[in-house]
Coordinates of C-alpha atoms in Angstrom, one line a residue:
Chain U
M10 CA -21.2 -22.7 13.8
A11 CA -17.5 -21.3 13.7
E12 CA -15.4 -21.4 16.4
V13 CA -11.5 -20.4 16.0
R14 CA -9.3 -22.2 17.5
L15 CA -5.4 -21.5 17.7
E16 CA -3.2 -24.0 19.4
N17 CA 0.5 -23.0 19.8
V18 CA 0.6 -21.1 17.4
C19 CA 4.3 -19.7 16.3
K20 CA 5.4 -17.3 13.6
H21 CA 8.7 -16.1 13.1
F22 CA 10.0 -14.0 10.0
D23 CA 13.6 -15.9 9.8
E24 CA 15.1 -15.0 13.2
V25 CA 12.4 -12.8 14.8
V26 CA 9.9 -14.0 16.5
A27 CA 6.7 -12.4 15.8
V28 CA 4.2 -14.6 17.3
D29 CA 5.0 -17.0 20.2
D30 CA 2.6 -20.3 21.4
F31 CA -0.4 -18.6 21.2
N32 CA -3.6 -20.5 22.3
L33 CA -6.9 -18.7 22.2
S34 CA -10.1 -20.7 21.6
I35 CA -13.0 -18.3 20.2
Q36 CA -16.2 -19.3 20.8
D37 CA -19.0 -19.5 17.8
K38 CA -20.4 -15.5 17.6
E39 CA -17.8 -14.1 20.0
F40 CA -16.7 -10.7 19.5
V41 CA -13.0 -11.3 20.2
V42 CA -10.7 -8.0 20.1
L43 CA -6.6 -8.6 19.7
V44 CA -5.3 -5.6 21.1
G45 CA -1.2 -4.6 21.9
P46 CA 1.3 -2.4 20.7
S47 CA 2.5 -2.0 17.3
G48 CA 4.8 -4.3 16.9
C49 CA 3.5 -6.9 19.2
G50 CA 2.0 -9.4 16.8
K51 CA -1.5 -9.0 17.1
T52 CA -1.8 -8.1 12.9
T53 CA 0.7 -11.3 12.0
T54 CA -1.8 -13.6 14.1
L55 CA -4.8 -12.1 12.4
R56 CA -3.2 -12.6 9.3
M57 CA -2.3 -16.1 10.1
I58 CA -5.8 -16.9 10.8
A59 CA -6.6 -15.1 7.4
G60 CA -4.5 -17.5 5.3
L61 CA -2.2 -14.4 3.9
E62 CA 1.2 -15.6 6.4
S63 CA 2.2 -19.1 7.1
I64 CA 2.4 -20.5 10.1
T65 CA 5.5 -21.5 11.5
S66 CA 4.4 -24.0 14.2
G67 CA 0.7 -25.2 15.9
D68 CA -2.7 -25.5 14.4
V69 CA -5.6 -23.6 13.5
Y70 CA -8.9 -24.4 13.6
I71 CA -12.1 -22.8 12.2
G72 CA -15.0 -24.9 13.2
N73 CA -13.5 -28.4 13.1
R74 CA -11.1 -28.1 9.9
L75 CA -7.5 -27.7 10.7
I76 CA -6.7 -25.0 8.3
N77 CA -2.9 -24.4 8.6
K78 CA -2.4 -25.6 4.3
L79 CA -6.1 -24.2 3.2
P80 CA -5.4 -21.5 1.0
A81 CA -7.2 -17.6 2.0
K82 CA -10.2 -18.3 -0.5
D83 CA -11.1 -21.6 0.9
R84 CA -11.4 -20.5 4.6
N85 CA -14.9 -19.1 4.1
I86 CA -13.8 -15.7 5.9
A87 CA -13.9 -12.2 5.5
M88 CA -11.2 -9.4 6.4
V89 CA -11.7 -5.8 6.3
F90 CA -8.6 -3.9 6.2
Q91 CA -7.1 -0.9 7.7
N92 CA -7.0 1.1 4.1
Y93 CA -10.1 -0.6 3.2
A94 CA -8.2 -2.0 0.1
L95 CA -11.3 -1.1 -2.1
Y96 CA -10.4 -1.6 -5.9
P97 CA -10.3 1.6 -7.2
H98 CA -11.4 1.1 -10.7
M99 CA -14.8 -0.8 -10.3
T100 CA -17.8 0.7 -8.8
V101 CA -19.2 0.1 -5.1
F102 CA -21.7 -2.7 -6.4
D103 CA -18.9 -4.1 -8.0
N104 CA -16.3 -3.8 -5.3
M105 CA -19.5 -5.8 -3.2
A106 CA -20.2 -8.3 -6.0
F107 CA -16.3 -9.5 -6.6
S108 CA -16.2 -12.1 -4.1
L109 CA -19.6 -13.6 -4.6
E110 CA -18.4 -13.3 -8.9
M111 CA -15.5 -15.3 -8.0
R112 CA -17.3 -17.8 -6.5
K113 CA -19.4 -18.2 -9.6
T114 CA -22.7 -16.8 -8.0
S115 CA -25.6 -16.8 -10.2
K116 CA -26.2 -12.9 -11.0
D117 CA -29.8 -12.2 -9.8
E118 CA -28.4 -13.5 -6.1
I119 CA -25.3 -11.2 -6.6
K120 CA -27.6 -8.4 -7.0
Q121 CA -30.1 -9.5 -4.5
R122 CA -27.3 -9.9 -2.1
V123 CA -25.6 -6.2 -2.7
Q124 CA -28.9 -5.1 -2.3
E125 CA -29.2 -6.9 1.1
A126 CA -26.0 -5.7 2.4
A127 CA -26.1 -1.8 1.1
E128 CA -29.4 -1.5 2.9
I129 CA -27.8 -2.7 6.4
L130 CA -24.9 -0.4 5.8
D131 CA -27.5 2.4 4.4
I132 CA -24.9 2.5 1.1
Q133 CA -28.1 1.8 -2.2
A134 CA -27.5 5.5 -3.0
L135 CA -23.6 4.5 -3.5
L136 CA -23.8 1.4 -5.5
L137 CA -22.8 3.1 -8.6
R138 CA -20.0 5.5 -7.4
R139 CA -16.6 4.6 -7.5
P140 CA -14.3 4.9 -4.1
K141 CA -12.6 8.1 -5.2
Q142 CA -15.7 9.9 -4.9
L143 CA -16.6 8.3 -1.5
S144 CA -15.6 9.9 2.1
G145 CA -13.4 8.0 4.8
G146 CA -16.4 6.9 6.2
Q147 CA -18.3 5.8 3.0
R148 CA -15.1 3.5 1.9
Q149 CA -15.4 2.3 5.4
R150 CA -18.8 1.3 5.1
V151 CA -18.3 -0.1 1.6
A152 CA -15.7 -2.3 2.9
L153 CA -17.6 -3.6 5.4
G154 CA -20.5 -4.5 3.2
R155 CA -17.8 -6.0 0.7
A156 CA -17.3 -8.3 3.6
I157 CA -20.9 -8.9 4.9
V158 CA -22.2 -9.8 1.7
R159 CA -20.2 -12.9 1.6
K160 CA -21.8 -14.3 5.0
P161 CA -18.6 -16.0 5.8
E162 CA -18.1 -18.0 8.4
V163 CA -15.7 -15.5 10.5
F164 CA -15.3 -11.7 10.2
L165 CA -11.4 -10.6 10.5
F166 CA -11.1 -6.8 11.2
D167 CA -7.4 -5.3 11.1
E168 CA -7.6 -2.0 12.5
P169 CA -10.4 -0.9 10.5
L170 CA -11.4 2.0 12.5
S171 CA -7.9 3.8 12.7
N172 CA -8.2 6.2 9.3
L173 CA -11.3 8.0 10.3
D174 CA -11.3 11.0 12.8
A175 CA -12.5 10.9 16.0
K176 CA -15.9 11.5 15.9
L177 CA -16.4 8.8 13.2
R178 CA -14.4 6.2 15.2
A179 CA -16.8 6.7 17.8
Q180 CA -19.9 6.4 16.0
T181 CA -18.5 3.7 13.8
R182 CA -17.5 1.4 16.9
L183 CA -21.3 1.5 17.8
E184 CA -22.5 0.5 14.5
L185 CA -20.1 -2.0 14.0
K186 CA -21.3 -3.8 17.5
K187 CA -24.8 -3.6 16.2
L188 CA -23.9 -5.1 13.3
H189 CA -22.2 -8.0 14.9
E190 CA -25.1 -8.5 17.2
R191 CA -27.2 -8.5 14.1
L192 CA -25.3 -10.7 12.1
A193 CA -24.1 -12.9 14.8
T194 CA -21.0 -14.2 13.2
T195 CA -17.7 -14.8 14.9
A196 CA -15.5 -11.8 14.6
V197 CA -11.7 -11.5 15.2
Y198 CA -10.8 -7.4 15.7
V199 CA -7.3 -6.0 15.5
T200 CA -6.6 -2.6 17.3
H201 CA -3.7 -0.9 19.1
D202 CA -6.6 1.5 20.5
Q203 CA -7.6 0.0 23.7
I204 CA -10.6 2.1 24.2
E205 CA -12.0 0.2 21.0
A206 CA -11.0 -3.2 22.5
M207 CA -12.9 -2.0 25.7
T208 CA -15.6 -1.1 23.8
M209 CA -16.3 -3.6 21.5
G210 CA -15.0 -7.1 22.6
D211 CA -16.8 -9.8 24.3
R212 CA -13.4 -10.7 25.3
I213 CA -10.0 -9.1 25.0
V214 CA -6.4 -10.9 24.2
V215 CA -3.7 -8.2 25.5
M216 CA -0.2 -9.0 23.7
H217 CA 2.9 -8.0 24.0
D218 CA 6.2 -8.9 22.3
G219 CA 4.4 -11.8 20.3
F220 CA 2.8 -13.4 23.6
I221 CA -0.3 -13.3 25.0
Q222 CA -0.4 -11.2 28.4
Q223 CA -3.9 -11.9 29.2
V224 CA -7.1 -12.7 28.0
G225 CA -10.4 -11.6 29.3
S226 CA -13.6 -9.6 29.3
P227 CA -13.4 -6.0 29.3
L228 CA -14.2 -5.0 33.0
E229 CA -11.8 -8.1 34.1
L230 CA -8.7 -7.1 32.7
Y231 CA -9.5 -3.4 34.1
D232 CA -10.1 -4.8 37.4
R233 CA -7.8 -7.5 38.0
P234 CA -4.8 -7.2 35.3
A235 CA -2.1 -10.0 35.4
N236 CA 1.1 -7.8 35.2
K237 CA 2.0 -4.7 34.9
F238 CA 2.1 -4.2 31.0
V239 CA -1.5 -5.3 30.7
A240 CA -2.2 -2.5 34.0
G241 CA -0.7 0.4 32.1
F242 CA -2.2 -1.0 28.9
I243 CA -5.5 -0.8 29.9
G244 CA -7.2 2.2 31.0
S245 CA -7.1 5.9 29.8
P246 CA -5.2 7.8 31.3
A247 CA -3.0 4.7 32.0
M248 CA -2.8 3.6 35.7
N249 CA -0.3 5.3 37.9
L250 CA 2.8 2.4 38.3
F251 CA 5.7 3.4 40.9
E252 CA 8.2 1.3 42.8
A253 CA 8.2 1.3 46.8
E254 CA 9.1 -0.9 49.3
L255 CA 6.9 -3.5 51.4
N256 CA 8.1 -2.7 55.3
K257 CA 6.7 -4.9 58.2
T258 CA 6.6 -3.4 61.6
G259 CA 5.0 -6.0 64.0
D260 CA 1.2 -6.1 62.0
R261 CA 1.4 -3.4 60.1
V262 CA 2.6 -3.8 56.6
S263 CA 3.2 -0.3 54.9
L264 CA 4.5 0.7 51.4
R265 CA 7.5 3.2 50.9
A266 CA 8.3 5.2 47.9
G267 CA 9.7 8.7 47.6
D268 CA 8.6 10.9 50.4
F269 CA 5.7 9.3 52.0
T270 CA 4.7 6.0 52.9
L271 CA 1.3 4.1 52.9
E272 CA -0.2 1.5 55.4
L273 CA -1.9 -1.3 54.1
P274 CA -5.5 -2.5 55.3
P275 CA -4.9 -6.0 57.1
E276 CA -7.4 -7.4 54.6
K277 CA -4.9 -6.8 51.8
A278 CA -1.9 -7.1 53.6
K279 CA -2.8 -10.8 54.5
H280 CA -1.6 -11.2 50.3
F281 CA 1.8 -9.8 50.6
Q282 CA 3.4 -11.7 53.1
D283 CA 6.3 -13.3 50.7
Y284 CA 7.1 -9.7 49.9
T285 CA 8.1 -8.0 53.2
E286 CA 11.2 -6.1 52.7
Q287 CA 11.3 -6.4 49.3
K288 CA 10.4 -3.9 46.5
V289 CA 7.2 -4.1 44.5
I290 CA 5.6 -2.2 42.0
V291 CA 2.3 -0.6 43.4
G292 CA -0.5 0.3 40.7
I293 CA -3.0 2.6 41.5
R294 CA -5.9 4.2 38.6
P295 CA -6.4 7.9 38.4
E296 CA -10.0 7.2 39.8
D297 CA -9.1 5.3 42.6
F298 CA -8.0 8.3 44.6
K299 CA -10.0 10.6 46.4
Q300 CA -8.8 14.0 47.7
A301 CA -8.1 14.6 51.3
A302 CA -8.8 18.0 53.2
E303 CA -5.0 17.1 55.5
H304 CA -2.7 14.6 55.1
S305 CA -2.9 12.0 57.5
P306 CA 0.4 9.8 57.4
G307 CA -0.2 6.4 56.6
K308 CA -3.5 7.2 54.7
T309 CA -2.4 9.6 52.2
I310 CA 0.2 11.2 49.6
P311 CA 1.1 14.8 49.7
A312 CA 1.6 16.1 46.6
T313 CA 2.4 19.0 44.1
V314 CA -0.2 19.9 41.5
E315 CA 1.5 20.4 38.1
V316 CA -0.7 20.8 35.5
V317 CA -4.5 20.4 35.3
E318 CA -6.3 19.1 32.7
P319 CA -10.0 20.0 32.9
L320 CA -12.0 17.9 30.4
G321 CA -15.3 18.9 31.4
N322 CA -17.0 15.5 32.9
E323 CA -13.7 15.1 34.5
T324 CA -10.3 16.8 35.6
Y325 CA -7.4 15.3 35.7
V326 CA -4.3 16.5 38.0
N327 CA -0.9 15.6 37.0
V328 CA 1.0 16.0 40.5
A329 CA 4.7 15.0 41.6
A330 CA 5.1 13.2 45.2
G331 CA 8.6 13.6 45.6
N332 CA 10.3 11.5 42.6
V333 CA 6.8 9.5 41.9
T334 CA 4.8 11.3 39.6
L335 CA 1.1 10.6 39.4
T336 CA -2.0 11.4 37.6
A337 CA -5.5 11.2 39.7
A338 CA -9.0 12.4 38.5
V339 CA -10.7 14.6 40.6
G340 CA -14.5 15.6 40.5
R341 CA -15.6 17.5 37.0
R342 CA -15.7 21.1 38.6
T343 CA -13.1 20.8 41.3
V344 CA -11.1 23.7 41.3
I345 CA -7.5 23.1 41.4
K346 CA -4.4 25.5 41.0
P347 CA -1.1 24.3 39.2
H348 CA 1.7 24.4 42.1
S349 CA -1.0 24.0 45.1
S350 CA -0.4 21.2 47.3
L351 CA -3.0 18.5 47.3
N352 CA -3.5 15.3 49.5
L353 CA -4.8 12.1 47.8
A354 CA -6.0 9.1 49.5
P355 CA -5.7 6.5 47.6
I356 CA -8.7 3.6 47.5
F357 CA -6.5 0.6 48.9
E358 CA -9.3 -2.1 47.8
N359 CA -8.4 -1.2 44.0
M360 CA -4.6 -1.1 44.8
H361 CA -2.4 -3.2 42.3
L362 CA 1.0 -4.4 43.4
F363 CA 3.2 -6.3 40.9
D364 CA 6.1 -8.4 41.2
I365 CA 9.5 -6.0 40.3
R366 CA 11.0 -9.1 38.7
S367 CA 8.0 -11.0 36.9
E368 CA 5.9 -8.2 36.6
K369 CA 3.1 -10.2 37.2
S370 CA 0.2 -9.4 39.8
I371 CA 0.8 -10.5 43.3
L372 CA -3.0 -10.5 43.8
C373 CA -3.4 -12.9 40.9
N374 CA -0.5 -15.4 41.7
Chain Z
M7 CA 2.0 46.3 -9.6
A8 CA -0.1 43.6 -12.1
I9 CA 2.0 44.7 -15.0
E10 CA 5.2 43.8 -13.2
R11 CA 3.9 40.7 -11.9
V12 CA 3.0 39.8 -16.2
G13 CA 6.3 41.1 -17.0
S14 CA 8.2 38.8 -14.6
K15 CA 6.0 35.9 -15.9
V16 CA 6.6 36.6 -19.1
I17 CA 10.8 37.0 -18.4
K18 CA 10.6 34.0 -16.2
F19 CA 8.7 31.4 -18.1
Y20 CA 7.3 32.1 -21.5
V21 CA 10.6 33.5 -23.0
P22 CA 12.8 30.5 -21.5
L23 CA 9.6 28.3 -22.8
A24 CA 9.6 30.0 -25.7
A25 CA 13.6 29.2 -26.4
Y26 CA 13.1 25.7 -25.8
L27 CA 10.2 25.2 -28.0
I28 CA 12.2 26.9 -31.0
F29 CA 15.2 24.7 -30.4
L30 CA 13.0 21.7 -30.2
L31 CA 11.0 22.7 -33.2
F32 CA 13.5 24.1 -35.5
P33 CA 14.9 21.0 -37.0
F34 CA 11.0 19.7 -37.5
Y35 CA 11.0 23.1 -39.5
W36 CA 13.5 22.7 -41.5
M37 CA 12.6 18.9 -42.5
V38 CA 9.4 20.5 -43.6
N39 CA 10.7 23.6 -45.3
T40 CA 13.3 21.1 -47.3
V41 CA 10.3 18.6 -48.5
F42 CA 8.6 20.9 -50.2
K43 CA 11.7 22.9 -52.3
S44 CA 13.2 22.1 -55.5
D45 CA 16.7 20.6 -55.5
S46 CA 17.7 24.1 -57.6
E47 CA 16.0 26.0 -55.0
L48 CA 17.7 24.3 -52.1
Y49 CA 21.1 24.6 -53.6
N50 CA 20.7 28.1 -54.6
L51 CA 22.7 30.0 -51.8
D52 CA 21.2 33.5 -53.1
L53 CA 17.7 32.6 -51.7
N54 CA 16.6 33.1 -48.2
P55 CA 16.3 29.5 -46.7
F56 CA 14.4 29.9 -44.4
Y57 CA 11.2 30.4 -46.7
I58 CA 9.8 28.2 -49.6
H59 CA 9.6 30.5 -52.8
S60 CA 8.3 28.1 -54.9
P61 CA 6.5 24.6 -53.5
T62 CA 6.6 21.4 -54.8
L63 CA 5.6 17.8 -53.9
H64 CA 8.2 16.5 -56.2
N65 CA 10.1 15.0 -53.3
I66 CA 7.2 13.4 -52.0
V67 CA 6.5 11.7 -55.2
R68 CA 10.3 10.8 -55.8
L69 CA 10.3 8.9 -52.6
F70 CA 7.0 7.1 -53.2
T71 CA 8.0 5.9 -57.2
E72 CA 11.9 5.7 -56.6
T73 CA 11.7 3.9 -53.3
I74 CA 9.8 1.1 -51.7
F75 CA 9.0 3.7 -49.1
L76 CA 5.9 2.1 -48.1
R77 CA 7.2 -1.6 -47.7
W78 CA 9.9 -0.2 -45.1
M79 CA 7.0 1.7 -43.3
A80 CA 5.2 -1.9 -43.1
N81 CA 8.5 -3.4 -42.1
T82 CA 8.9 -0.8 -39.4
F83 CA 5.3 -1.3 -38.1
F84 CA 5.6 -4.8 -38.3
V85 CA 8.6 -5.3 -36.3
A86 CA 7.9 -2.1 -33.9
I87 CA 4.5 -3.9 -32.7
M88 CA 6.0 -7.5 -32.5
A89 CA 8.7 -6.2 -30.4
T90 CA 6.4 -4.2 -28.3
L91 CA 3.9 -7.0 -27.7
I92 CA 6.8 -9.6 -26.9
S93 CA 8.3 -6.8 -24.5
L94 CA 5.3 -5.9 -22.5
V95 CA 4.0 -9.3 -21.9
T96 CA 7.6 -10.3 -21.1
S97 CA 8.4 -7.5 -18.5
L98 CA 4.4 -7.6 -16.8
L99 CA 5.2 -10.9 -15.9
A100 CA 8.5 -10.4 -14.8
A101 CA 7.9 -7.0 -13.2
Y102 CA 5.1 -8.8 -11.6
A103 CA 7.2 -11.5 -10.0
I104 CA 9.8 -9.8 -8.9
Q105 CA 7.6 -7.2 -6.9
R106 CA 5.2 -9.4 -5.8
L107 CA 5.7 -13.2 -5.4
Q108 CA 9.1 -12.6 -3.0
F109 CA 10.9 -15.3 -3.8
K110 CA 14.4 -15.6 -2.7
T111 CA 16.3 -14.0 -6.1
S112 CA 13.8 -11.7 -6.6
G113 CA 16.0 -8.9 -5.8
P114 CA 19.1 -9.7 -7.3
T115 CA 16.8 -10.8 -10.4
G116 CA 15.8 -7.2 -10.5
V117 CA 19.1 -6.0 -10.4
A118 CA 20.4 -8.1 -13.3
I119 CA 17.7 -7.4 -15.5
F120 CA 18.7 -3.7 -15.0
L121 CA 22.4 -4.5 -15.3
G122 CA 21.8 -6.0 -19.2
Y123 CA 20.1 -2.5 -19.9
L124 CA 23.4 -0.8 -18.9
V125 CA 25.7 -2.9 -21.7
P126 CA 25.7 -0.7 -24.5
Q127 CA 24.2 -1.9 -28.0
T128 CA 27.1 -1.0 -29.5
I129 CA 29.3 -4.0 -28.0
L130 CA 26.3 -6.3 -27.6
F131 CA 25.1 -6.1 -31.7
I132 CA 28.4 -8.3 -31.7
P133 CA 27.3 -11.5 -30.2
L134 CA 23.7 -10.8 -31.2
A135 CA 24.8 -11.3 -34.7
H136 CA 26.3 -14.1 -34.4
I137 CA 23.4 -15.7 -32.1
V138 CA 21.0 -14.5 -35.2
F139 CA 23.1 -16.1 -37.5
K140 CA 23.5 -19.4 -35.6
L141 CA 19.5 -19.4 -35.5
K142 CA 19.4 -18.6 -39.4
L143 CA 17.2 -15.5 -39.0
W144 CA 20.1 -13.1 -40.9
D145 CA 18.1 -10.5 -43.3
S146 CA 14.7 -11.5 -41.6
L147 CA 12.7 -9.2 -39.4
W148 CA 12.8 -11.8 -36.8
A149 CA 16.1 -11.0 -36.3
L150 CA 15.0 -7.4 -35.2
I151 CA 11.8 -8.3 -33.4
L152 CA 13.7 -10.9 -31.1
T153 CA 16.5 -8.6 -30.9
Y154 CA 14.9 -5.6 -29.6
P155 CA 13.6 -6.6 -26.3
T156 CA 16.8 -6.8 -25.0
F157 CA 16.5 -3.3 -24.8
L158 CA 13.1 -3.0 -24.4
I159 CA 12.5 -5.3 -21.5
P160 CA 14.8 -4.1 -18.8
F161 CA 13.6 -0.4 -19.3
C162 CA 9.9 -1.6 -19.4
T163 CA 10.8 -4.0 -16.3
W164 CA 11.5 -1.3 -14.3
L165 CA 9.0 1.0 -15.0
L166 CA 6.6 -1.5 -14.1
M167 CA 7.9 -2.7 -10.8
G168 CA 7.7 1.0 -9.9
Y169 CA 4.4 1.2 -10.5
F170 CA 3.4 -2.3 -9.1
K171 CA 4.8 -0.9 -6.0
S172 CA 2.4 1.9 -5.6
I173 CA -0.5 -0.7 -5.7
P174 CA -1.4 -1.8 -2.0
K175 CA -0.7 -5.0 -1.1
E176 CA -3.6 -5.3 0.8
M177 CA -5.9 -4.8 -2.6
E178 CA -4.3 -8.1 -3.8
E179 CA -4.7 -9.9 -0.2
C180 CA -8.4 -8.8 -0.3
A181 CA -8.9 -10.2 -3.8
M182 CA -6.9 -13.4 -2.9
I183 CA -9.7 -14.1 0.4
D184 CA -12.6 -13.2 -2.0
G185 CA -11.4 -16.4 -4.2
A186 CA -9.6 -15.0 -7.2
S187 CA -6.6 -16.9 -8.2
R188 CA -2.9 -15.0 -8.7
I189 CA -3.9 -15.4 -12.8
K190 CA -6.9 -13.6 -12.1
I191 CA -5.9 -11.1 -9.8
F192 CA -3.3 -10.1 -12.6
R193 CA -6.0 -9.7 -15.1
R194 CA -8.7 -8.1 -12.9
I195 CA -7.2 -5.9 -10.5
I196 CA -3.3 -5.1 -11.3
L197 CA -3.4 -5.2 -15.1
P198 CA -6.5 -2.2 -15.0
L199 CA -4.8 -0.7 -12.3
C200 CA -1.4 -0.5 -13.9
L201 CA -2.8 0.4 -17.5
P202 CA -1.1 4.1 -17.7
G203 CA 2.2 2.2 -16.5
V204 CA 1.5 -0.6 -19.3
L205 CA 0.7 2.4 -21.7
S206 CA 4.1 4.0 -21.3
A207 CA 6.2 1.2 -21.6
G208 CA 4.1 0.6 -24.5
I209 CA 4.9 4.0 -26.4
F210 CA 8.3 3.9 -25.3
C211 CA 8.8 0.2 -26.8
F212 CA 7.2 1.5 -30.0
T213 CA 9.6 4.5 -30.3
L214 CA 12.8 2.9 -29.7
S215 CA 11.8 0.2 -32.0
W216 CA 10.1 2.5 -34.7
N217 CA 13.7 4.8 -34.4
E218 CA 16.1 1.9 -34.0
Y219 CA 19.2 1.9 -36.3
L220 CA 22.2 0.1 -35.3
Y221 CA 20.6 -3.5 -35.2
A222 CA 18.4 -3.1 -38.4
L223 CA 21.5 -1.8 -40.2
A224 CA 23.7 -4.9 -38.9
F225 CA 21.2 -7.3 -39.2
I226 CA 19.5 -7.0 -42.5
S227 CA 20.4 -6.5 -45.8
S228 CA 17.8 -6.9 -48.7
T229 CA 16.5 -3.7 -49.6
A230 CA 12.9 -5.2 -49.5
K231 CA 13.6 -6.1 -45.7
K232 CA 14.7 -2.5 -44.4
T233 CA 13.1 -0.8 -41.9
V234 CA 12.7 3.2 -42.4
P235 CA 15.7 5.0 -40.7
I236 CA 17.8 2.0 -42.5
G237 CA 16.1 2.3 -45.9
L238 CA 16.3 6.1 -46.2
V239 CA 19.6 6.2 -45.3
T240 CA 20.8 3.6 -47.5
E241 CA 19.0 4.3 -50.4
L242 CA 19.0 7.9 -50.2
V243 CA 22.4 8.5 -50.0
R244 CA 24.3 7.3 -52.7
G245 CA 28.0 7.9 -52.3
D246 CA 28.7 11.2 -51.3
V247 CA 25.4 12.1 -53.2
Y248 CA 22.7 13.3 -50.7
H249 CA 18.9 13.5 -51.9
W250 CA 17.8 15.7 -49.3
G251 CA 14.6 16.5 -50.7
A252 CA 13.3 12.7 -50.8
L253 CA 15.4 12.1 -47.5
M254 CA 13.4 14.5 -45.6
A255 CA 10.5 13.5 -46.8
G256 CA 10.8 10.0 -45.9
A257 CA 11.7 11.5 -42.2
L258 CA 8.8 13.8 -42.1
C259 CA 6.8 10.7 -43.2
A260 CA 8.2 8.4 -40.5
S261 CA 8.0 10.7 -37.8
V262 CA 3.9 11.1 -38.3
P263 CA 3.0 7.6 -36.9
V264 CA 5.1 8.4 -33.5
A265 CA 4.1 12.0 -33.3
L266 CA 0.5 10.5 -33.7
V267 CA 0.6 7.8 -31.1
Y268 CA 2.5 10.6 -28.7
S269 CA -0.2 12.7 -29.0
F270 CA -3.1 10.3 -28.3
F271 CA -1.8 8.7 -24.7
V272 CA 0.4 11.7 -23.8
E273 CA -1.7 12.0 -20.2
H274 CA -1.4 8.2 -19.7
Y275 CA 2.4 8.7 -20.1
V276 CA 3.0 11.4 -17.9
A277 CA 0.9 9.5 -15.2
G278 CA 3.0 6.6 -16.2
M279 CA 6.0 7.8 -15.9
T280 CA 5.6 9.5 -12.6
G281 CA 4.0 6.1 -11.3
A282 CA 1.1 7.7 -9.9
L283 CA -1.8 5.8 -8.6
K284 CA -4.9 7.6 -7.9
E285 CA -7.1 5.9 -5.8

């Protein structure tokens, strides 16, 4: 049993606030991903759990133990670093055996446990090599092996895939996920890559400027982003975000942005009563556009195609509608030429609106 | 075309290299040349000075029989090795602390150590003489062993600081999580990784202590306690009489150990100086 609990955790580096009032409870065996742009405090949070960074205020618990003052070695955690941090002068076996050796495990047990871990990761053939004789992917596995050999209560991962090429990264992502299922150990994973976060996490914690922006399952974050930041950060290509004015004429509520007006369906419109005659931020995901044969005022956005990006499985078009630039996903084999005109019909049910000042989702409030 | 390329390489590379080598090695050649000549041949200006006409071992025999050269060698060895050990241990700990422990004054401490290096020996030996006298170490080899680190430690500390900097911090953090204490991390991870740096620092200390002249001249007076550089100059130059043959024999014998040390560790020395840590 190892749940991890962070209560009101803050970290200050002199005047700079790296993490502010961080509250999170991670269940036993859960895979939680901390995601956010660089400098958002995700790695600092992980390092505080690991004991590599002191905690300015707040409490961190592993299981029911308060570990604020506990040295890293006594926290029963294992960490995989971005640059793997393998000991270059030791063989793979010695690298994996190091932590057991430090804990005075018997030689026979060390041997058996390293073998076991090596089998799980399929690196038995590499045990006598040194790190410099290994490829990036193999080093990554050894780093993982070094972590699992100890059978810790919590795994901490600090962007472990960012040094791998794209193909290997996708493959290792899957393997990590399988490994987590097999070992059933609590894991905290830090990444700046939202695809990694979406594919691997049971729950995702989106961070920005030291604050938690939203915590939720991957699809919760995707479907109901709590604020503009999460909306723009989760999803690739990013959600289209633009300013519009909410107008009410009679019963009809419409959004006016640049050259076009969108009329909100009544069931959607009722949420926005307080915002009439005000500016809001509209968010529409690229796949939430349909292509319309002709322009229908209030329902479609007339636009001019600027760039076409055929990816094979999907084609993305960048269009300009007045001073608003949008990205839309249009079927995989749609033939569209740059500079041609295109009518985009947004799916209103999936549209998001954000308060322009607080940037919070109006629906989620 | 190919000939042109070879020609250009000869002019641009081999000719300057040869000139440089001649410039460097000529003193050694002159030393060897003088050792194996008799005095009469040495002072005969009619003979070709670059060639030994009737080789003799007379100068070497004189060096070993008429002076206590072996004693001087033993003294120099003892002083050089002890000073090197003290300097290495101190610099390793100092460099690690400054680079990794990140205490408030770690930066200024590093700079202060470096500033110590900038004080010329010719000024430093006056207060040091006073200290040596107070500690009753005058005319003792310990006077040298304890004063040489004043110029060895600053350089070694800076060399090793650069080296420690090249070792990723995560490696230590990982070892910390793995359960190793600071001392264990230092011994099992840091030290093996910066062995080339330690070796270069060691070679540097050893050669500098071996060749040191000023402190040895100032702090040692009895013949039996002299080091080679001082012994040769004070015992083989009598008034205005230079015993060139024996002097050169002494210089030749004294340069052999240093040359050997260098040739054994030259690869590590280069790697250490460039601070290269190959993962």
